[in-house]
């Protein structure tokens, strides 16, 4: 919320009216599905994963999985030479059902990639929240699928400032998606 507060304060201090009205205008104009903070955090995590694995990856490479223009995946990181494919989840706290569905869908895409290429890939899901890592390694059907299909769950710690920004962005998304 700090970013929103800065915008509100700037608007308010410019003589445009009361703080409550400024907040309403800023919140009204915030895009409901805005995820720019998560995208920025994913960029930081992407570089940390490259460093940890000592590999260079292609980011968001479009990989076609069928003989048409509609069946493809764009993993957060990919190396055709090293047969590594992965997804990054910049979320903190209890995930919504849709986020679990996204992870499951990404797993299906990774498995389809292996099937179509005929090559075993190192499949990685990267999270920045230890609770999420624990959940993905827990007792759910999703966690068991992750184990059975040999998918790694990697935790990458992000600094407190980035954690705070993620939480603020999630709160803004929650407030604007009501």
CSV table of N, CA and C in Angstrom, one decimal:
chain,number,residue,atom,x,y,z
A,1,UNK,N,0.8,-1.2,0.0
A,1,UNK,CA,0.0,0.0,0.0
A,1,UNK,C,0.9,1.3,0.0
A,2,UNK,N,2.1,1.1,0.3
A,2,UNK,CA,3.0,2.3,0.4
A,2,UNK,C,3.0,3.1,-1.0
A,3,UNK,N,3.0,2.3,-2.1
A,3,UNK,CA,3.0,3.0,-3.4
A,3,UNK,C,1.7,3.8,-3.6
A,4,UNK,N,0.6,3.2,-3.2
A,4,UNK,CA,-0.7,3.8,-3.3
A,4,UNK,C,-0.7,5.1,-2.5
A,5,UNK,N,-0.2,4.9,-1.2
A,5,UNK,CA,-0.1,6.1,-0.3
A,5,UNK,C,0.7,7.2,-0.9
A,6,UNK,N,1.8,6.9,-1.6
A,6,UNK,CA,2.6,8.0,-2.2
A,6,UNK,C,1.8,8.7,-3.3
A,7,UNK,N,1.1,7.9,-4.1
A,7,UNK,CA,0.3,8.6,-5.1
A,7,UNK,C,-0.8,9.4,-4.5
A,8,UNK,N,-1.5,8.9,-3.5
A,8,UNK,CA,-2.5,9.6,-2.9
A,8,UNK,C,-2.0,10.9,-2.3
A,9,UNK,N,-0.9,10.8,-1.6
A,9,UNK,CA,-0.3,12.0,-0.9
A,9,UNK,C,0.1,13.0,-2.0
A,10,UNK,N,0.7,12.6,-3.1
A,10,UNK,CA,1.1,13.6,-4.1
A,10,UNK,C,-0.2,14.2,-4.7
A,11,UNK,N,-1.2,13.5,-5.0
A,11,UNK,CA,-2.5,14.0,-5.5
A,11,UNK,C,-3.1,14.9,-4.5
A,12,UNK,N,-3.1,14.5,-3.2
A,12,UNK,CA,-3.8,15.3,-2.2
A,12,UNK,C,-3.0,16.6,-2.0
A,13,UNK,N,-1.7,16.5,-1.9
A,13,UNK,CA,-0.9,17.7,-1.7
A,13,UNK,C,-0.9,18.7,-2.8
A,14,UNK,N,-1.3,18.2,-4.0
A,14,UNK,CA,-1.4,19.2,-5.2
A,14,UNK,C,-2.6,20.1,-5.1
A,15,UNK,N,-3.4,19.9,-4.0
A,15,UNK,CA,-4.6,20.8,-3.8
A,15,UNK,C,-5.8,20.2,-4.5
A,16,UNK,N,-5.8,19.0,-4.9
A,16,UNK,CA,-7.0,18.4,-5.6
A,16,UNK,C,-8.1,17.9,-4.7
A,17,UNK,N,-8.0,18.1,-3.4
A,17,UNK,CA,-9.2,17.7,-2.6
A,17,UNK,C,-8.8,16.9,-1.4
A,18,UNK,N,-9.8,16.3,-0.8
A,18,UNK,CA,-9.6,15.5,0.4
A,18,UNK,C,-8.9,14.2,0.1
A,19,UNK,N,-8.2,13.7,1.2
A,19,UNK,CA,-7.5,12.5,1.1
A,19,UNK,C,-8.4,11.3,0.7
A,20,UNK,N,-9.6,11.2,1.3
A,20,UNK,CA,-10.5,10.1,1.0
A,20,UNK,C,-10.9,10.1,-0.5
A,21,UNK,N,-11.1,11.3,-1.1
A,21,UNK,CA,-11.5,11.4,-2.5
A,21,UNK,C,-10.3,11.0,-3.3
A,22,UNK,N,-9.1,11.4,-2.9
A,22,UNK,CA,-7.8,11.0,-3.6
A,22,UNK,C,-7.7,9.5,-3.6
A,23,UNK,N,-7.9,8.9,-2.5
A,23,UNK,CA,-7.7,7.5,-2.4
A,23,UNK,C,-8.7,6.8,-3.3
A,24,UNK,N,-10.0,7.2,-3.4
A,24,UNK,CA,-11.0,6.6,-4.2
A,24,UNK,C,-10.6,6.7,-5.7
A,25,UNK,N,-10.1,7.9,-6.1
A,25,UNK,CA,-9.7,8.1,-7.5
A,25,UNK,C,-8.5,7.2,-7.8
A,26,UNK,N,-7.5,7.1,-7.0
A,26,UNK,CA,-6.4,6.3,-7.2
A,26,UNK,C,-6.8,4.8,-7.3
A,27,UNK,N,-7.6,4.4,-6.3
A,27,UNK,CA,-8.0,3.0,-6.3
A,27,UNK,C,-8.9,2.6,-7.5
A,28,UNK,N,-9.7,3.6,-7.9
A,28,UNK,CA,-10.6,3.4,-9.1
A,28,UNK,C,-9.8,3.2,-10.3
A,29,UNK,N,-8.7,3.9,-10.4
A,29,UNK,CA,-7.8,3.9,-11.6
A,29,UNK,C,-6.8,2.8,-11.6
A,30,UNK,N,-6.6,2.1,-10.5
A,30,UNK,CA,-5.7,1.0,-10.4
A,30,UNK,C,-6.3,-0.1,-11.2
A,31,UNK,N,-5.5,-0.7,-12.1
A,31,UNK,CA,-6.0,-1.8,-12.9
A,31,UNK,C,-6.3,-3.0,-12.0
A,32,UNK,N,-7.4,-3.6,-12.1
A,32,UNK,CA,-7.8,-4.7,-11.2
A,32,UNK,C,-6.9,-5.9,-11.2
A,33,UNK,N,-6.3,-6.2,-12.3
A,33,UNK,CA,-5.4,-7.4,-12.4
A,33,UNK,C,-4.0,-7.0,-12.4
A,34,UNK,N,-3.7,-5.8,-12.1
A,34,UNK,CA,-2.3,-5.3,-12.2
A,34,UNK,C,-1.4,-6.2,-11.3
A,35,UNK,N,-0.3,-6.7,-12.0
A,35,UNK,CA,0.6,-7.6,-11.3
A,35,UNK,C,2.0,-7.1,-11.6
A,36,UNK,N,2.2,-5.8,-11.8
A,36,UNK,CA,3.6,-5.4,-12.2
A,36,UNK,C,4.6,-5.7,-11.1
A,37,UNK,N,4.2,-5.6,-9.8
A,37,UNK,CA,5.1,-5.9,-8.7
A,37,UNK,C,5.6,-7.4,-8.8
A,38,UNK,N,4.6,-8.3,-9.0
A,38,UNK,CA,5.0,-9.7,-9.1
A,38,UNK,C,5.9,-9.9,-10.3
A,39,UNK,N,5.7,-9.2,-11.4
A,39,UNK,CA,6.5,-9.4,-12.6
A,39,UNK,C,7.9,-8.9,-12.3
A,40,UNK,N,8.1,-7.8,-11.5
A,40,UNK,CA,9.4,-7.3,-11.2
A,40,UNK,C,10.1,-8.3,-10.2
A,41,UNK,N,9.3,-8.8,-9.3
A,41,UNK,CA,9.9,-9.8,-8.4
A,41,UNK,C,10.3,-11.1,-9.1
A,42,UNK,N,9.5,-11.5,-10.1
A,42,UNK,CA,9.9,-12.7,-10.9
A,42,UNK,C,11.2,-12.4,-11.6
A,43,UNK,N,11.4,-11.2,-12.0
A,43,UNK,CA,12.7,-10.9,-12.7
A,43,UNK,C,13.8,-11.1,-11.8
A,44,UNK,N,13.7,-10.6,-10.6
A,44,UNK,CA,14.8,-10.8,-9.6
A,44,UNK,C,15.0,-12.3,-9.3
A,45,UNK,N,13.9,-13.0,-9.1
A,45,UNK,CA,14.0,-14.4,-8.8
A,45,UNK,C,14.6,-15.2,-10.0
A,46,UNK,N,14.3,-14.8,-11.3
A,46,UNK,CA,14.8,-15.4,-12.5
A,46,UNK,C,16.3,-15.3,-12.4
A,47,UNK,N,16.9,-14.1,-12.1
A,47,UNK,CA,18.4,-14.0,-12.1
A,47,UNK,C,19.0,-14.8,-11.0
A,48,UNK,N,18.3,-14.9,-9.8
A,48,UNK,CA,18.8,-15.7,-8.7
A,48,UNK,C,18.8,-17.2,-9.1
A,49,UNK,N,17.8,-17.6,-9.8
A,49,UNK,CA,17.8,-19.0,-10.3
A,49,UNK,C,18.9,-19.3,-11.2
A,50,UNK,N,19.2,-18.4,-12.2
A,50,UNK,CA,20.3,-18.5,-13.1
A,50,UNK,C,21.6,-18.7,-12.3
A,51,UNK,N,21.7,-17.8,-11.3
A,51,UNK,CA,22.9,-17.8,-10.4
A,51,UNK,C,23.1,-19.1,-9.6
A,52,UNK,N,22.0,-19.6,-9.0
A,52,UNK,CA,22.0,-20.8,-8.2
A,52,UNK,C,22.3,-22.0,-9.0
A,53,UNK,N,21.7,-22.1,-10.2
A,53,UNK,CA,21.9,-23.3,-11.1
A,53,UNK,C,23.1,-23.1,-12.0
A,54,UNK,N,23.7,-21.9,-12.0
A,54,UNK,CA,24.9,-21.7,-12.9
A,54,UNK,C,24.6,-22.0,-14.3
A,55,UNK,N,23.4,-21.5,-14.7
A,55,UNK,CA,22.9,-21.7,-16.1
A,55,UNK,C,22.3,-20.4,-16.6
A,56,UNK,N,22.3,-20.2,-17.9
A,56,UNK,CA,21.6,-19.1,-18.6
A,56,UNK,C,20.3,-19.7,-19.2
A,57,UNK,N,19.2,-18.9,-19.0
A,57,UNK,CA,17.9,-19.4,-19.5
A,57,UNK,C,17.3,-18.4,-20.4
A,58,UNK,N,16.4,-18.9,-21.3
A,58,UNK,CA,15.6,-18.1,-22.1
A,58,UNK,C,14.4,-17.8,-21.2
A,59,UNK,N,13.9,-16.5,-21.3
A,59,UNK,CA,12.8,-16.1,-20.5
A,59,UNK,C,11.5,-16.0,-21.4
A,60,UNK,N,10.5,-16.7,-20.9
A,60,UNK,CA,9.2,-16.6,-21.6
A,60,UNK,C,9.2,-17.1,-23.1
A,61,UNK,N,10.1,-18.0,-23.3
A,61,UNK,CA,10.2,-18.5,-24.7
A,61,UNK,C,8.9,-19.2,-25.1
A,62,UNK,N,8.4,-18.9,-26.3
A,62,UNK,CA,7.2,-19.6,-26.8
A,62,UNK,C,7.6,-20.9,-27.4
A,63,UNK,N,7.1,-22.0,-26.8
A,63,UNK,CA,7.4,-23.3,-27.2
A,63,UNK,C,6.1,-24.0,-27.7
A,64,UNK,N,6.0,-24.3,-28.9
A,64,UNK,CA,4.8,-24.9,-29.5
A,64,UNK,C,4.8,-26.4,-29.2
A,65,UNK,N,3.6,-26.8,-28.7
A,65,UNK,CA,3.4,-28.2,-28.3
A,65,UNK,C,2.5,-29.0,-29.2
A,66,UNK,N,2.1,-28.5,-30.3
A,66,UNK,CA,1.3,-29.2,-31.2
A,66,UNK,C,1.4,-28.5,-32.6
A,67,UNK,N,0.8,-29.1,-33.6
A,67,UNK,CA,0.9,-28.5,-34.9
A,67,UNK,C,-0.1,-27.4,-35.2
A,68,UNK,N,-0.2,-26.5,-34.3
A,68,UNK,CA,-1.1,-25.4,-34.5
A,68,UNK,C,-0.5,-24.2,-33.8
A,69,UNK,N,-1.1,-23.0,-34.0
A,69,UNK,CA,-0.6,-21.8,-33.4
A,69,UNK,C,-1.1,-21.5,-32.0
A,70,UNK,N,-2.0,-22.4,-31.5
A,70,UNK,CA,-2.7,-22.1,-30.3
A,70,UNK,C,-2.2,-23.0,-29.1
A,71,UNK,N,-1.5,-24.0,-29.4
A,71,UNK,CA,-1.0,-24.9,-28.3
A,71,UNK,C,0.5,-24.7,-28.0
A,72,UNK,N,0.7,-23.8,-27.1
A,72,UNK,CA,2.1,-23.5,-26.7
A,72,UNK,C,2.2,-23.2,-25.2
A,73,UNK,N,3.4,-23.1,-24.8
A,73,UNK,CA,3.7,-22.7,-23.4
A,73,UNK,C,4.8,-21.6,-23.4
A,74,UNK,N,4.8,-20.8,-22.4
A,74,UNK,CA,5.8,-19.8,-22.3
A,74,UNK,C,6.4,-19.9,-20.8
A,75,UNK,N,7.3,-20.8,-20.6
A,75,UNK,CA,7.8,-20.9,-19.2
A,75,UNK,C,8.6,-19.7,-18.8
A,76,UNK,N,8.6,-19.5,-17.5
A,76,UNK,CA,9.4,-18.4,-17.0
A,76,UNK,C,10.8,-18.5,-17.3
A,77,UNK,N,11.3,-19.8,-17.3
A,77,UNK,CA,12.7,-20.0,-17.7
A,77,UNK,C,12.8,-21.3,-18.4
A,78,UNK,N,13.7,-21.4,-19.3
A,78,UNK,CA,13.9,-22.6,-20.2
A,78,UNK,C,15.3,-22.6,-20.8
A,79,UNK,N,15.8,-23.8,-20.8
A,79,UNK,CA,17.1,-24.1,-21.5
A,79,UNK,C,16.9,-25.4,-22.3
A,80,UNK,N,16.9,-25.2,-23.6
A,80,UNK,CA,16.8,-26.4,-24.5
A,80,UNK,C,18.1,-27.3,-24.4
A,81,UNK,N,19.2,-26.6,-24.2
A,81,UNK,CA,20.5,-27.3,-24.2
A,81,UNK,C,20.6,-28.2,-22.9
A,82,UNK,N,20.1,-27.7,-21.8
A,82,UNK,CA,20.2,-28.4,-20.5
A,82,UNK,C,18.9,-29.1,-20.1
A,83,UNK,N,17.9,-29.0,-21.0
A,83,UNK,CA,16.6,-29.6,-20.7
A,83,UNK,C,16.1,-29.2,-19.3
A,84,UNK,N,16.0,-27.9,-19.1
A,84,UNK,CA,15.5,-27.4,-17.8
A,84,UNK,C,14.3,-26.5,-18.2
A,85,UNK,N,13.2,-26.6,-17.5
A,85,UNK,CA,12.0,-25.8,-17.7
A,85,UNK,C,11.5,-25.5,-16.3
A,86,UNK,N,11.0,-24.2,-16.1
A,86,UNK,CA,10.5,-23.8,-14.8
A,86,UNK,C,9.6,-22.7,-14.8
A,87,UNK,N,8.8,-22.6,-13.7
A,87,UNK,CA,7.9,-21.5,-13.5
A,87,UNK,C,8.2,-20.9,-12.1
A,88,UNK,N,8.0,-19.6,-12.1
A,88,UNK,CA,8.2,-18.8,-10.9
A,88,UNK,C,6.9,-18.2,-10.3
A,89,UNK,N,6.7,-18.4,-9.0
A,89,UNK,CA,5.5,-17.9,-8.4
A,89,UNK,C,5.8,-16.9,-7.4
A,90,UNK,N,5.6,-15.6,-7.7
A,90,UNK,CA,5.9,-14.5,-6.7
A,90,UNK,C,4.7,-14.2,-5.9
A,91,UNK,N,4.4,-15.0,-5.0
A,91,UNK,CA,3.2,-14.8,-4.2
A,91,UNK,C,3.6,-15.2,-2.7
A,92,UNK,N,3.0,-14.5,-1.8
A,92,UNK,CA,3.2,-14.7,-0.4
A,92,UNK,C,1.9,-14.9,0.3
A,93,UNK,N,1.9,-15.9,1.2
A,93,UNK,CA,0.6,-16.2,1.9
A,93,UNK,C,-0.2,-17.3,1.3
A,94,UNK,N,-1.3,-17.5,1.9
A,94,UNK,CA,-2.2,-18.6,1.5
A,94,UNK,C,-2.7,-18.3,0.0
A,95,UNK,N,-2.4,-19.3,-0.9
A,95,UNK,CA,-2.9,-19.1,-2.3
A,95,UNK,C,-4.4,-19.4,-2.4
A,96,UNK,N,-4.9,-18.7,-3.4
A,96,UNK,CA,-6.3,-19.0,-3.8
A,96,UNK,C,-6.3,-20.2,-4.6
A,97,UNK,N,-7.5,-20.8,-4.8
A,97,UNK,CA,-7.7,-22.0,-5.6
A,97,UNK,C,-7.2,-21.8,-7.0
A,98,UNK,N,-7.4,-20.6,-7.6
A,98,UNK,CA,-6.9,-20.3,-8.9
A,98,UNK,C,-5.4,-20.4,-9.1
A,99,UNK,N,-4.7,-20.0,-8.0
A,99,UNK,CA,-3.2,-20.1,-8.0
A,99,UNK,C,-2.8,-21.5,-8.0
A,100,UNK,N,-3.4,-22.4,-7.2
A,100,UNK,CA,-3.1,-23.8,-7.3
A,100,UNK,C,-3.4,-24.4,-8.7
A,101,UNK,N,-4.5,-23.9,-9.3
A,101,UNK,CA,-4.9,-24.4,-10.6
A,101,UNK,C,-3.8,-24.0,-11.6
A,102,UNK,N,-3.2,-22.8,-11.4
A,102,UNK,CA,-2.2,-22.3,-12.4
A,102,UNK,C,-1.0,-23.2,-12.2
A,103,UNK,N,-0.6,-23.6,-11.0
A,103,UNK,CA,0.5,-24.5,-10.8
A,103,UNK,C,0.3,-25.8,-11.5
A,104,UNK,N,-0.9,-26.3,-11.3
A,104,UNK,CA,-1.3,-27.6,-11.9
A,104,UNK,C,-1.2,-27.6,-13.4
A,105,UNK,N,-1.7,-26.5,-13.9
A,105,UNK,CA,-1.7,-26.3,-15.4
A,105,UNK,C,-0.3,-26.2,-15.9
A,106,UNK,N,0.6,-25.5,-15.2
A,106,UNK,CA,2.0,-25.4,-15.6
A,106,UNK,C,2.7,-26.7,-15.5
A,107,UNK,N,2.3,-27.5,-14.5
A,107,UNK,CA,2.9,-28.9,-14.5
A,107,UNK,C,2.4,-29.7,-15.7
A,108,UNK,N,1.2,-29.6,-16.1
A,108,UNK,CA,0.7,-30.3,-17.3
A,108,UNK,C,1.5,-29.9,-18.5
A,109,UNK,N,1.8,-28.6,-18.6
A,109,UNK,CA,2.5,-28.1,-19.8
A,109,UNK,C,3.9,-28.7,-19.8
A,110,UNK,N,4.6,-28.7,-18.6
A,110,UNK,CA,5.9,-29.3,-18.5
A,110,UNK,C,5.9,-30.7,-18.9
A,111,UNK,N,4.9,-31.5,-18.5
A,111,UNK,CA,4.8,-32.9,-18.8
A,111,UNK,C,4.6,-33.1,-20.3
A,112,UNK,N,3.7,-32.2,-20.9
A,112,UNK,CA,3.5,-32.3,-22.3
A,112,UNK,C,4.8,-32.0,-23.1
A,113,UNK,N,5.5,-31.0,-22.6
A,113,UNK,CA,6.8,-30.7,-23.3
A,113,UNK,C,7.7,-31.9,-23.3
A,114,UNK,N,7.8,-32.7,-22.2
A,114,UNK,CA,8.6,-33.9,-22.2
A,114,UNK,C,8.1,-34.9,-23.2
A,115,UNK,N,6.8,-35.1,-23.2
A,115,UNK,CA,6.1,-36.0,-24.1
A,115,UNK,C,6.4,-35.7,-25.6
A,116,UNK,N,6.3,-34.4,-25.9
A,116,UNK,CA,6.4,-34.0,-27.3
A,116,UNK,C,7.9,-34.0,-27.8
A,117,UNK,N,8.8,-33.7,-26.9
A,117,UNK,CA,10.2,-33.7,-27.2
A,117,UNK,C,10.9,-35.0,-27.1
A,118,UNK,N,10.3,-35.9,-26.3
A,118,UNK,CA,10.9,-37.2,-26.0
A,118,UNK,C,12.1,-37.1,-25.1
A,119,UNK,N,12.2,-36.0,-24.4
A,119,UNK,CA,13.4,-35.8,-23.6
A,119,UNK,C,12.9,-35.5,-22.1
A,120,UNK,N,13.7,-36.1,-21.2
A,120,UNK,CA,13.4,-35.9,-19.8
A,120,UNK,C,13.9,-34.5,-19.5
A,121,UNK,N,13.1,-33.7,-18.8
A,121,UNK,CA,13.5,-32.3,-18.4
A,121,UNK,C,13.6,-32.2,-16.9
A,122,UNK,N,14.5,-31.3,-16.5
A,122,UNK,CA,14.5,-30.9,-15.1
A,122,UNK,C,13.4,-29.9,-14.9
A,123,UNK,N,12.3,-30.3,-14.2
A,123,UNK,CA,11.1,-29.4,-14.0
A,123,UNK,C,11.2,-28.8,-12.7
A,124,UNK,N,11.1,-27.4,-12.7
A,124,UNK,CA,11.2,-26.7,-11.4
A,124,UNK,C,10.1,-25.7,-11.2
A,125,UNK,N,9.6,-25.7,-10.0
A,125,UNK,CA,8.6,-24.6,-9.6
A,125,UNK,C,9.4,-23.8,-8.5
A,126,UNK,N,9.5,-22.5,-8.7
A,126,UNK,CA,10.2,-21.7,-7.8
A,126,UNK,C,9.2,-20.8,-7.1
A,127,UNK,N,9.4,-20.8,-5.7
A,127,UNK,CA,8.5,-20.0,-4.9
A,127,UNK,C,9.4,-19.1,-4.0
A,128,UNK,N,8.8,-18.0,-3.5
A,128,UNK,CA,9.5,-17.1,-2.6
A,128,UNK,C,8.8,-17.0,-1.2
A,129,UNK,N,8.0,-18.0,-0.9
A,129,UNK,CA,7.4,-18.1,0.4
A,129,UNK,C,7.5,-19.6,0.9
A,130,UNK,N,8.1,-19.7,2.1
A,130,UNK,CA,8.4,-21.0,2.7
A,130,UNK,C,7.1,-21.8,2.9
A,131,UNK,N,6.0,-21.1,3.3
A,131,UNK,CA,4.7,-21.7,3.5
A,131,UNK,C,4.2,-22.3,2.2
A,132,UNK,N,4.4,-21.6,1.1
A,132,UNK,CA,4.0,-22.2,-0.2
A,132,UNK,C,4.8,-23.4,-0.5
A,133,UNK,N,6.1,-23.4,-0.3
A,133,UNK,CA,7.0,-24.5,-0.5
A,133,UNK,C,6.5,-25.7,0.3
A,134,UNK,N,6.2,-25.5,1.6
A,134,UNK,CA,5.8,-26.5,2.5
A,134,UNK,C,4.5,-27.1,1.9
A,135,UNK,N,3.6,-26.3,1.5
A,135,UNK,CA,2.3,-26.7,0.9
A,135,UNK,C,2.5,-27.6,-0.3
A,136,UNK,N,3.4,-27.2,-1.2
A,136,UNK,CA,3.6,-27.9,-2.4
A,136,UNK,C,4.4,-29.2,-2.2
A,137,UNK,N,4.9,-29.4,-1.0
A,137,UNK,CA,5.6,-30.6,-0.6
A,137,UNK,C,4.7,-31.4,0.4
A,138,UNK,N,3.5,-31.0,0.6
A,138,UNK,CA,2.6,-31.5,1.7
A,138,UNK,C,1.9,-32.7,1.3
A,139,UNK,N,0.6,-32.8,1.7
A,139,UNK,CA,-0.3,-34.0,1.6
A,139,UNK,C,-1.4,-33.9,0.6
A,140,UNK,N,-1.4,-32.8,-0.3
A,140,UNK,CA,-2.4,-32.7,-1.2
A,140,UNK,C,-2.2,-33.5,-2.5
A,141,UNK,N,-3.2,-33.6,-3.3
A,141,UNK,CA,-3.1,-34.3,-4.6
A,141,UNK,C,-2.0,-33.5,-5.5
A,142,UNK,N,-2.0,-32.2,-5.4
A,142,UNK,CA,-1.0,-31.4,-6.2
A,142,UNK,C,0.4,-31.7,-5.7
A,143,UNK,N,0.6,-31.8,-4.4
A,143,UNK,CA,1.9,-32.1,-3.8
A,143,UNK,C,2.3,-33.5,-4.2
A,144,UNK,N,1.4,-34.5,-4.2
A,144,UNK,CA,1.8,-35.8,-4.6
A,144,UNK,C,2.1,-35.9,-6.1
A,145,UNK,N,1.4,-35.1,-6.9
A,145,UNK,CA,1.7,-35.1,-8.3
A,145,UNK,C,3.1,-34.5,-8.6
A,146,UNK,N,3.4,-33.5,-7.8
A,146,UNK,CA,4.8,-32.9,-7.9
A,146,UNK,C,5.8,-34.0,-7.6
A,147,UNK,N,5.6,-34.7,-6.5
A,147,UNK,CA,6.6,-35.8,-6.2
A,147,UNK,C,6.6,-36.9,-7.2
A,148,UNK,N,5.5,-37.4,-7.7
A,148,UNK,CA,5.4,-38.5,-8.6
A,148,UNK,C,6.0,-38.2,-10.0
A,149,UNK,N,5.9,-36.9,-10.4
A,149,UNK,CA,6.4,-36.5,-11.7
A,149,UNK,C,7.8,-35.9,-11.6
A,150,UNK,N,8.4,-36.0,-10.4
A,150,UNK,CA,9.8,-35.5,-10.3
A,150,UNK,C,10.0,-34.0,-10.5
A,151,UNK,N,9.1,-33.3,-10.0
A,151,UNK,CA,9.2,-31.8,-10.1
A,151,UNK,C,9.8,-31.2,-8.9
A,152,UNK,N,10.8,-30.4,-9.1
A,152,UNK,CA,11.5,-29.8,-7.9
A,152,UNK,C,10.7,-28.6,-7.5
A,153,UNK,N,10.7,-28.4,-6.2
A,153,UNK,CA,10.1,-27.1,-5.6
A,153,UNK,C,11.3,-26.4,-5.0
A,154,UNK,N,11.6,-25.3,-5.6
A,154,UNK,CA,12.8,-24.5,-5.1
A,154,UNK,C,12.3,-23.2,-4.4
A,155,UNK,N,12.9,-22.9,-3.3
A,155,UNK,CA,12.6,-21.7,-2.5
A,155,UNK,C,13.8,-20.7,-2.8
A,156,UNK,N,13.4,-19.5,-3.2
A,156,UNK,CA,14.3,-18.4,-3.4
A,156,UNK,C,13.9,-17.3,-2.4
A,157,UNK,N,14.8,-17.0,-1.5
A,157,UNK,CA,14.5,-15.9,-0.6
A,157,UNK,C,14.6,-14.5,-1.3
A,158,UNK,N,13.6,-13.7,-1.1
A,158,UNK,CA,13.7,-12.3,-1.6
A,158,UNK,C,13.8,-11.4,-0.3
A,159,UNK,N,14.4,-10.2,-0.5
A,159,UNK,CA,14.6,-9.3,0.6
A,159,UNK,C,13.3,-8.8,1.2
A,160,UNK,N,13.3,-8.3,2.4
A,160,UNK,CA,12.1,-7.8,3.1
A,160,UNK,C,11.4,-6.8,2.3
A,161,UNK,N,12.1,-5.9,1.6
A,161,UNK,CA,11.4,-4.8,0.8
A,161,UNK,C,10.6,-5.4,-0.3
A,162,UNK,N,11.1,-6.4,-1.0
A,162,UNK,CA,10.3,-7.1,-2.0
A,162,UNK,C,9.2,-7.9,-1.5
A,163,UNK,N,9.4,-8.5,-0.3
A,163,UNK,CA,8.3,-9.2,0.3
A,163,UNK,C,7.1,-8.2,0.7
A,164,UNK,N,7.5,-7.1,1.2
A,164,UNK,CA,6.5,-6.1,1.6
A,164,UNK,C,5.8,-5.6,0.3
A,165,UNK,N,6.5,-5.4,-0.8
A,165,UNK,CA,5.9,-4.9,-2.0
A,165,UNK,C,4.9,-6.0,-2.6
A,166,UNK,N,5.3,-7.2,-2.5
A,166,UNK,CA,4.4,-8.3,-2.9
A,166,UNK,C,3.1,-8.3,-2.1
A,167,UNK,N,3.3,-8.2,-0.8
A,167,UNK,CA,2.1,-8.2,0.1
A,167,UNK,C,1.2,-7.0,-0.2
A,168,UNK,N,1.8,-5.8,-0.4
A,168,UNK,CA,1.0,-4.6,-0.7
A,168,UNK,C,0.3,-4.8,-2.1
A,169,UNK,N,1.0,-5.3,-3.1
A,169,UNK,CA,0.3,-5.6,-4.4
A,169,UNK,C,-0.8,-6.6,-4.2
A,170,UNK,N,-0.6,-7.6,-3.5
A,170,UNK,CA,-1.7,-8.6,-3.3
A,170,UNK,C,-2.9,-8.0,-2.6
A,171,UNK,N,-2.6,-7.1,-1.6
A,171,UNK,CA,-3.7,-6.4,-0.9
A,171,UNK,C,-4.5,-5.5,-1.9
A,172,UNK,N,-3.7,-4.8,-2.7
A,172,UNK,CA,-4.4,-3.9,-3.7
A,172,UNK,C,-5.2,-4.7,-4.6
A,173,UNK,N,-4.7,-5.9,-5.1
A,173,UNK,CA,-5.5,-6.7,-6.0
A,173,UNK,C,-6.7,-7.3,-5.3
A,174,UNK,N,-6.6,-7.6,-4.0
A,174,UNK,CA,-7.7,-8.1,-3.2
A,174,UNK,C,-8.8,-7.0,-3.1
A,175,UNK,N,-8.3,-5.8,-2.8
A,175,UNK,CA,-9.3,-4.6,-2.7
A,175,UNK,C,-9.9,-4.3,-4.0
A,176,UNK,N,-9.2,-4.3,-5.1
A,176,UNK,CA,-9.8,-3.9,-6.4
A,176,UNK,C,-10.6,-5.0,-7.1
A,177,UNK,N,-10.4,-6.3,-6.6
A,177,UNK,CA,-11.1,-7.4,-7.2
A,177,UNK,C,-12.4,-7.8,-6.4
A,178,UNK,N,-12.8,-7.0,-5.6
A,178,UNK,CA,-14.0,-7.3,-4.8
A,178,UNK,C,-15.3,-7.1,-5.6
